[in-house]
XYZ file of C-alpha atoms in Angstrom:
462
model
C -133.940 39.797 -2.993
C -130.840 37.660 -3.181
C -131.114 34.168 -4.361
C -130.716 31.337 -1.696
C -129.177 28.959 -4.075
C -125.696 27.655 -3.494
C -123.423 29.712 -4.987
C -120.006 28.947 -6.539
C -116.410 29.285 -4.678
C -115.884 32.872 -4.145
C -111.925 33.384 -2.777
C -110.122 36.841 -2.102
C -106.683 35.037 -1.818
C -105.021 32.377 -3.188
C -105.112 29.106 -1.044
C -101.315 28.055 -2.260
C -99.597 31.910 -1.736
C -102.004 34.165 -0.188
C -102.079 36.123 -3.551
C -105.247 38.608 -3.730
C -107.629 37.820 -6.296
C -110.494 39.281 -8.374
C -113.795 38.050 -9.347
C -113.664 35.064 -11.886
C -110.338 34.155 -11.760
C -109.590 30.680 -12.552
C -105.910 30.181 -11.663
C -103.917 32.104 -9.173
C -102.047 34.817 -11.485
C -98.819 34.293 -9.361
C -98.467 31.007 -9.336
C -100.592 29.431 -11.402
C -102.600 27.598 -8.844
C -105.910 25.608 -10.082
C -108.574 27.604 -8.176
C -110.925 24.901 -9.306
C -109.469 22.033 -7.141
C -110.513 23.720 -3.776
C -113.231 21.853 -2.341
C -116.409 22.331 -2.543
C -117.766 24.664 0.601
C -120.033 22.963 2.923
C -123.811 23.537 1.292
C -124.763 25.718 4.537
C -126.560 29.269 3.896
C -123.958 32.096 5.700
C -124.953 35.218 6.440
C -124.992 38.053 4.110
C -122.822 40.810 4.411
C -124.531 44.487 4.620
C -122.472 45.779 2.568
C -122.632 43.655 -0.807
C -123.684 40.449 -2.040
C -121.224 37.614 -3.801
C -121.358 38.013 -8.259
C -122.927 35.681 -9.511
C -120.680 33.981 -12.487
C -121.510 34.663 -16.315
C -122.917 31.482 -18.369
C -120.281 31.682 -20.220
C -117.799 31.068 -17.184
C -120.207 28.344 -15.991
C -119.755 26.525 -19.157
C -116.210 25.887 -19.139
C -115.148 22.467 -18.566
C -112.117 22.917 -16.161
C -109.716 19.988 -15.665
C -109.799 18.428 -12.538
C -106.357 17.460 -11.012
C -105.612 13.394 -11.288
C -105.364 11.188 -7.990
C -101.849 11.064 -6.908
C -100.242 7.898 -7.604
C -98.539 7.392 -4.094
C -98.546 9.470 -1.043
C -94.949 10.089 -1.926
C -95.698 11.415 -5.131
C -97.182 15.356 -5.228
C -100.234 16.261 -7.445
C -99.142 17.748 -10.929
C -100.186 21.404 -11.066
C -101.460 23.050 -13.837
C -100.481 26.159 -14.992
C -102.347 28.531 -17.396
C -100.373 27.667 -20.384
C -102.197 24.214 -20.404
C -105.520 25.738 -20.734
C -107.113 27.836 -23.378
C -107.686 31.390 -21.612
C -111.748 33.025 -21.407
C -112.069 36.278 -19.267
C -115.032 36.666 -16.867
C -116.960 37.982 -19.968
C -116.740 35.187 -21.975
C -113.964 36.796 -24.360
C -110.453 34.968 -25.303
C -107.378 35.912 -23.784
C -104.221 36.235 -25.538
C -102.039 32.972 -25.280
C -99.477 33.266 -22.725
C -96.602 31.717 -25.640
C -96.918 35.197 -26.478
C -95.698 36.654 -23.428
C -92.196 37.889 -22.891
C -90.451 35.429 -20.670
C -89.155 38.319 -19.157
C -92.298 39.321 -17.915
C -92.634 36.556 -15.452
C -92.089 37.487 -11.326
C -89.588 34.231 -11.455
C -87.508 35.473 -14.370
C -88.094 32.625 -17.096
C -91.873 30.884 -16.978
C -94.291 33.460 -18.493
C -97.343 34.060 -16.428
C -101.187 34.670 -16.941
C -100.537 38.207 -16.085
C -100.716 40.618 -19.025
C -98.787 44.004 -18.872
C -101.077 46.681 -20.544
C -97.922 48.635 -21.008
C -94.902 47.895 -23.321
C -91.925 47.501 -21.599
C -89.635 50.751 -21.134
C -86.596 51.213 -22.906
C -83.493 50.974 -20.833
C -82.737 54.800 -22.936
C -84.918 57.255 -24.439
C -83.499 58.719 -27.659
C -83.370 62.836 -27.774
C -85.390 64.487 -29.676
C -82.948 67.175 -32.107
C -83.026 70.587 -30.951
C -85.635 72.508 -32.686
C -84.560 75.742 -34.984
C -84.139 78.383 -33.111
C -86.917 81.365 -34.025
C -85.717 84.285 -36.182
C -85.469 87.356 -33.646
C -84.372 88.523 -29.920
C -84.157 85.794 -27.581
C -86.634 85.550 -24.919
C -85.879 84.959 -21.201
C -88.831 82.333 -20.148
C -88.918 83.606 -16.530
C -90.226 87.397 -17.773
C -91.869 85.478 -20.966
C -95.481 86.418 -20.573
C -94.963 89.261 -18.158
C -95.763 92.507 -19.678
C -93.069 94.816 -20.309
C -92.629 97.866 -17.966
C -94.773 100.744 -18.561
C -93.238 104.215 -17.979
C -96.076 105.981 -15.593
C -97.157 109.498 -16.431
C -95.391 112.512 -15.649
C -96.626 113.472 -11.829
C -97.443 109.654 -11.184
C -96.319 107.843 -8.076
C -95.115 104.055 -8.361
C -95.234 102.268 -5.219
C -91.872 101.207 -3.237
C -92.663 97.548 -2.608
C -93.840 96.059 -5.938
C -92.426 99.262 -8.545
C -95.122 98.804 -10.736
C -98.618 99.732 -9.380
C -99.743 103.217 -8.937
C -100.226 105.055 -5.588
C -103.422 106.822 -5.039
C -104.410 109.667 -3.172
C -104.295 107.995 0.037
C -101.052 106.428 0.127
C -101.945 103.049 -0.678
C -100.329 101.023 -3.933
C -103.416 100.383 -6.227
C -101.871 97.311 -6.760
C -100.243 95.634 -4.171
C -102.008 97.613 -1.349
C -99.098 98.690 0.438
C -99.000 101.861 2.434
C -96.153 104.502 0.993
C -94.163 106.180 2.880
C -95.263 109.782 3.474
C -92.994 112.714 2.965
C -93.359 113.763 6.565
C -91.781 110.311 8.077
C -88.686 112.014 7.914
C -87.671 115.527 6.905
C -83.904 117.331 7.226
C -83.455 120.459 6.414
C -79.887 122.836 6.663
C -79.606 126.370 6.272
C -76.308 127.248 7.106
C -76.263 128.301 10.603
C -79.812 126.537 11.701
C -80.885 122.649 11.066
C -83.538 120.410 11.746
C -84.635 116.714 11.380
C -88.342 115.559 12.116
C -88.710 111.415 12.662
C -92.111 109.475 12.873
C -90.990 107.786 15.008
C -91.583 104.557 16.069
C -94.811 103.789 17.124
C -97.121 106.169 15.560
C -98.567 105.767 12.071
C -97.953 109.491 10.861
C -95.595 112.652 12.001
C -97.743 114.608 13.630
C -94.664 117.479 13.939
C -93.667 120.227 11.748
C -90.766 122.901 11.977
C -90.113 125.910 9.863
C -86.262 127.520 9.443
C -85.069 130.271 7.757
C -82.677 133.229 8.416
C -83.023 137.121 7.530
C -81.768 140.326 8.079
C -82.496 143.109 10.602
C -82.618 146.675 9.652
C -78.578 146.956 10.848
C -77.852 144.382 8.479
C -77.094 141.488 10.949
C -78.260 138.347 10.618
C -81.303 136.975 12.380
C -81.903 133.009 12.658
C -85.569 131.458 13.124
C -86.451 127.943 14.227
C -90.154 127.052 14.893
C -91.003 123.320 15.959
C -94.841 122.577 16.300
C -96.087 119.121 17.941
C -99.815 118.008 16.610
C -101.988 117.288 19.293
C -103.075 114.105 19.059
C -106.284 113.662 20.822
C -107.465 116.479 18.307
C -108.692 116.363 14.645
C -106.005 116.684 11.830
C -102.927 117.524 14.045
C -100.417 116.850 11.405
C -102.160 119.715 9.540
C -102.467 121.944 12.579
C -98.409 121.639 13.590
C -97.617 122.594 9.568
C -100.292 125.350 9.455
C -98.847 126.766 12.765
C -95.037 126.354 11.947
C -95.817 128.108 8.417
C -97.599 130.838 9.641
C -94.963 131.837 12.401
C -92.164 131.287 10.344
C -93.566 133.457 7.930
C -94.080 136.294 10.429
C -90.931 136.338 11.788
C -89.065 136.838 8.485
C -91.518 139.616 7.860
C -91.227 141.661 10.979
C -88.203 141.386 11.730
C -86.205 143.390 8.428
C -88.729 145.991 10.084
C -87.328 146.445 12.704
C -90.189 144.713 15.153
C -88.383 143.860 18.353
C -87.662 140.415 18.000
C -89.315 139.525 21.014
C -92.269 141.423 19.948
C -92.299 139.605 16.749
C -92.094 136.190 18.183
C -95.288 136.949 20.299
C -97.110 138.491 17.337
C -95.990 135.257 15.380
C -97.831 132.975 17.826
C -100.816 134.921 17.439
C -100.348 134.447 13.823
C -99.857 130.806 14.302
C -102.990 130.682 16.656
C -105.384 131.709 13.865
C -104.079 130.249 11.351
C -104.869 126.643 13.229
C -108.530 128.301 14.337
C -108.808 128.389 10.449
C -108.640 124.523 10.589
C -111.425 124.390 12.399
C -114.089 126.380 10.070
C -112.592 124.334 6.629
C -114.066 121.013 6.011
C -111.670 117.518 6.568
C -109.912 116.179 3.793
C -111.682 112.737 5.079
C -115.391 112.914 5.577
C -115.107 109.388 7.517
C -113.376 111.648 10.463
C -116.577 114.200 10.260
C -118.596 112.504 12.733
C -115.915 112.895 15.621
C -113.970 115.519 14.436
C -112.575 118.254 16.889
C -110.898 121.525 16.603
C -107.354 121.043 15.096
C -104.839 121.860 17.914
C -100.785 121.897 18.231
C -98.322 123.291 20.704
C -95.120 125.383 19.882
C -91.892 126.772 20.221
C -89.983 128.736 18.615
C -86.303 130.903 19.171
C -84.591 133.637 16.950
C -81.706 134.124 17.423
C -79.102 137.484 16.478
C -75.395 138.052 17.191
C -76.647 139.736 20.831
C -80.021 138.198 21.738
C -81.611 134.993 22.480
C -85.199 134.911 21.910
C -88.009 132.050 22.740
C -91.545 131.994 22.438
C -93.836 129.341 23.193
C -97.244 128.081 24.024
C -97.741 124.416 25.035
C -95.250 121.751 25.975
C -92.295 121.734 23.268
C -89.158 123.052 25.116
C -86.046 124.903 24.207
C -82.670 124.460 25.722
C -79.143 126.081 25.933
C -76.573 124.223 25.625
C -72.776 126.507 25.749
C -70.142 125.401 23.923
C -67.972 125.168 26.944
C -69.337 122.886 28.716
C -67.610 123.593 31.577
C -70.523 126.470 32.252
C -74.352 125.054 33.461
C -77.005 124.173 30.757
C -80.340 125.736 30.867
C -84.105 124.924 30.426
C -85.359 128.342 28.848
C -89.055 126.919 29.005
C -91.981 126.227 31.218
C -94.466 123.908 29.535
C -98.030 124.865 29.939
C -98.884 121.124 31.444
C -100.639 119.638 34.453
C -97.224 119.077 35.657
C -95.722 122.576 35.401
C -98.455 123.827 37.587
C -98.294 120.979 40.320
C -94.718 122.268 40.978
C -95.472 125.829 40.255
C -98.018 125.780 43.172
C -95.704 124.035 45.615
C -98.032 120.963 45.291
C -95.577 118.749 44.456
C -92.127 118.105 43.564
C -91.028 118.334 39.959
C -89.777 114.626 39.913
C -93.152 113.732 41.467
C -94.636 115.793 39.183
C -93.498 114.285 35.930
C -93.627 110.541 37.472
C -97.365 111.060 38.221
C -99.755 110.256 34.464
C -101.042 113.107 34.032
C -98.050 114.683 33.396
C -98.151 115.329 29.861
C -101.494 117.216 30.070
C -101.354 120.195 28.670
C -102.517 123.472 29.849
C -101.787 125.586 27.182
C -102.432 125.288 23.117
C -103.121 126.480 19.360
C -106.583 125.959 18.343
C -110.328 127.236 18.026
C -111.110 125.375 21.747
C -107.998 126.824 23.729
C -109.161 128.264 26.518
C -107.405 131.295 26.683
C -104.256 131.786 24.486
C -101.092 133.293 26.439
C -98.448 133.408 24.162
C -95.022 133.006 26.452
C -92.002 135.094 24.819
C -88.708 135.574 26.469
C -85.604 137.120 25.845
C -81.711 136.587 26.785
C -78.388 137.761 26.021
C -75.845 134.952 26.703
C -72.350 135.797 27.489
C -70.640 132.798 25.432
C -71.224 131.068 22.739
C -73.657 127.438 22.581
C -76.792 126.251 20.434
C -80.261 126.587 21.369
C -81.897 123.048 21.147
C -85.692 123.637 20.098
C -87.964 120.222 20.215
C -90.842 118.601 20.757
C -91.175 116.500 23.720
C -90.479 113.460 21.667
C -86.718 114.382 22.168
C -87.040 115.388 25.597
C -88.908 112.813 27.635
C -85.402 110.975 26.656
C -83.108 113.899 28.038
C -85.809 115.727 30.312
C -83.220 118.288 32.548
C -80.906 120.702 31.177
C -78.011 118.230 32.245
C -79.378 115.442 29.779
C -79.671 117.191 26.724
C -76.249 118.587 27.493
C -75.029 115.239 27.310
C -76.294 113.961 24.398
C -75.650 116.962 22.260
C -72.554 116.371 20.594
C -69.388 118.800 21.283
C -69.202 120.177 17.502
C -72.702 121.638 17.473
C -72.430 124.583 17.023
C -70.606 123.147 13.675
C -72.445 120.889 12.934
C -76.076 121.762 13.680
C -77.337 119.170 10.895
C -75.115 116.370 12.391
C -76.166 117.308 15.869
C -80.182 117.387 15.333
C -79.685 113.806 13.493
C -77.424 112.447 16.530
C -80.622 113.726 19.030
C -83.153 111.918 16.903
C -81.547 108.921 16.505
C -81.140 109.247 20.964
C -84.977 109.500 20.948
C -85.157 106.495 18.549
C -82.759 104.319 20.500
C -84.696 105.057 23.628
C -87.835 103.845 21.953
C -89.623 106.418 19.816
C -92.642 106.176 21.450
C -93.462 109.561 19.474
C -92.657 111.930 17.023
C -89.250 113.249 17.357
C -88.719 117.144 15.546
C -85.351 119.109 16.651
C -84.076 122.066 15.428
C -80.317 123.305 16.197
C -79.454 126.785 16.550
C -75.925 128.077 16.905
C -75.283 131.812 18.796
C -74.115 133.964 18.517
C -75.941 134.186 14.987
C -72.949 134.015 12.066
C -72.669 136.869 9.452
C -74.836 136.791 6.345
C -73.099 134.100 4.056
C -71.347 132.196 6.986
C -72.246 128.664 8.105
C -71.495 125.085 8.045
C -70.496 123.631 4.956
């Protein structure tokens, strides 16, 4: 309980200059004035604050005998003030202060009377002398922005380093173990030339993976002329493991093509027995256990669609089951472009049945359905083949619909392929990939270009 005695002067600013002050000083520290000489309060009892209670002064503060300030002479005349270099110094503790004589004059706020402040710290030095360069170490110097950053490490043979940081290791699924970025995957974007056939397969630009795959090679018939196979195949993407479908199915008809054919199978013939080839090599999918067991619990049957054209110095032929398209596309343009395919979709059959229109057709969102596909839960497989023997020469323009939802009719694609195809097939494919891109890549883009007639063994662009 706090005492109720009177208690001594307590300020918190100087009377004379509004100066804060602390507990127990005696004299204002600014300018000088004798805290003593304010009167006395009025012996009344205020109230006390909630937060704190006035100090009561040390007995050895209470002893001191403090001067008290002489009646003026005249009203004219002002009272002398006294300064703290009249008085012997005590701090609140009882303790002796150091005499302000030994003060620097400089010290004081007015430039020349010294002060009862004391300056813990020595004044600073208008210049700070240099220390002399130290001896530089024996040995290689050492940058300090790489100092403490471990040297490179060469990775081991067969080891991946990741494309945004260089330095951590990519594992199995794509990711950097140390910066966690995602790697690109190989099948973002493939090219591939062989002479007189070319294709280029894009991501895109809004899916996470290429879903597409294509196979191209060229071999001979029995006669010795040349024969020239493109296969595109377009994952399904409602179905488990597409991307590994489309590769599965463009693999396994590629590779029956360019082993029927130097047998003399009928090219059109082979193409169909190709597709079946490609049909159960994707039902395989289905029996084989995922790569990712997270995907196990709503996995489907791997599926794909595709398309595929050989082509020989006399024939033209196309096979297909699904929605990917081929095209003719003359070299004179002059003569009519042609749509050699009928997509196995929701849309095909709409027109085919006089239902509807074909522009109504393919405005209407089920469109893109398909009908018709590779995989262990088609319906039926009907492998389309069909044959032609063009009068002049073009290219045959084999893609997935990722190319032609941007150039849909016959007329479109004719427009956008460039005059020098049959050239230039590499050029060309690149030129309709970057269309599909520029129109928005909303999905995988693959394109194969195939000049005809087919060129003699050896022939091609360079």
């Amino acid at each position: 309980m706090m005492s109720q005695m009177p208690q001594p002067t307590a300020l918190s600013r100087c009377p004379s200059c509004e100066e804060p002050l602390e507990t127990g000083d005696r004299f204002c520290g600014a300018c000088g004035y004798d805290l003593s000489a304010v009167p006395t309060p009025p012996q009344d009892h205020p109230t006390i604050t909630m937060n704190g209670s006035s100090t009561r002064p040390s007995e050895a503060a209470a002893s001191l005998d403090w001067p008290l300030a002489p009646e003026p002479a005249s009203s004219d005349t002002p009272a002398p003030v006294h300064r703290a270099t009249d008085i012997r110094g005590m701090d609140s503790g009882g303790s002796e202060l150091p005499h302000p004589d030994t003060e620097s004059a400089g010290d004081h706020p007015s430039g020349g009377q010294p002060s009862g402040v004391r300056f813990d710290r020595s004044p600073e030095p208008d210049e700070y002398p240099l220390a002399p360069p130290a001896e530089a170490p024996a040995g290689p110097v050492v940058d300090p922005r790489t100092a403490g950053l471990a040297a490179p490490v060469t990775p081991p043979a067969g080891t991946k380093l990741c494309v945004a940081c260089r330095s951590g290791h990519v594992d199995s699924d794509g990711y950097c173990e140390n910066c966690g970025h995602a790697q690109p995957r190989e099948r973002d974007h493939m090219e591939q030339e062989l002479g007189a056939v070319a294709a280029v397969s894009d991501r895109g630009l809004r899916h996470h993976r290429n879903e597409d795959a294509f196979a191209i090679s060229s071999t001979a018939l029995p006669d010795g002329s040349p024969a020239v196979v493109a296969i595109v195949c377009d994952g399904v993407s409602s179905a488990t493991r597409p991307d590994e479908a489309s590769l599965a199915a463009s693999r396994a008809a590629g590779e029956a093509l360019l082993a029927a054919l130097p047998l003399g199978t009928h090219p059109q013939q082979a193409m169909h027995e190709a597709i079946l080839a490609a049909s159960e090599a994707v039902n395989s999918l289905a029996e084989a256990p995922p790569a990712h067991e997270e995907h196990a619990p709503h996995q489907n049957a791997p599926a794909c669609t595709l398309v595929g054209a050989v082509v020989t110095p006399a024939l033209l032929i196309v096979g297909w089951v699904g929605d990917s398209r081929a095209y003719w596309v003359p070299v004179d343009r002059t003569s009519p472009p042609a749509r050699l395919t009928e997509d196995d979709s929701w849309a095909a059959q709409m027109v085919a049945a006089g239902l509807m229109s074909e522009a109504q057709a393919y405005a209407d969102e089920r469109a893109h359905a398909i009908t018709g596909w590779l995989g262990a839960d088609a319906y039926e497989l009907e492998p389309h083949t069909a044959s032609f023997k063009p009068d002049r020469p073009g290219v045959v323009v084999v893609c997935t619909d990722g190319l032609w939802n941007y150039a849909e009719a016959a007329e479109e694609m004719a427009e956008v392929v460039p005059l020098d195809a049959a050239e230039r097939p590499l050029h060309s494919a690149q030129v309709l990939v970057g269309h599909a891109l520029d129109g928005g890549g909303h999905d995988n883009v693959t394109v194969a270009v195939v000049p005809f007639p087919a060129p003699p063994q050896g022939a091609g662009s360079a």
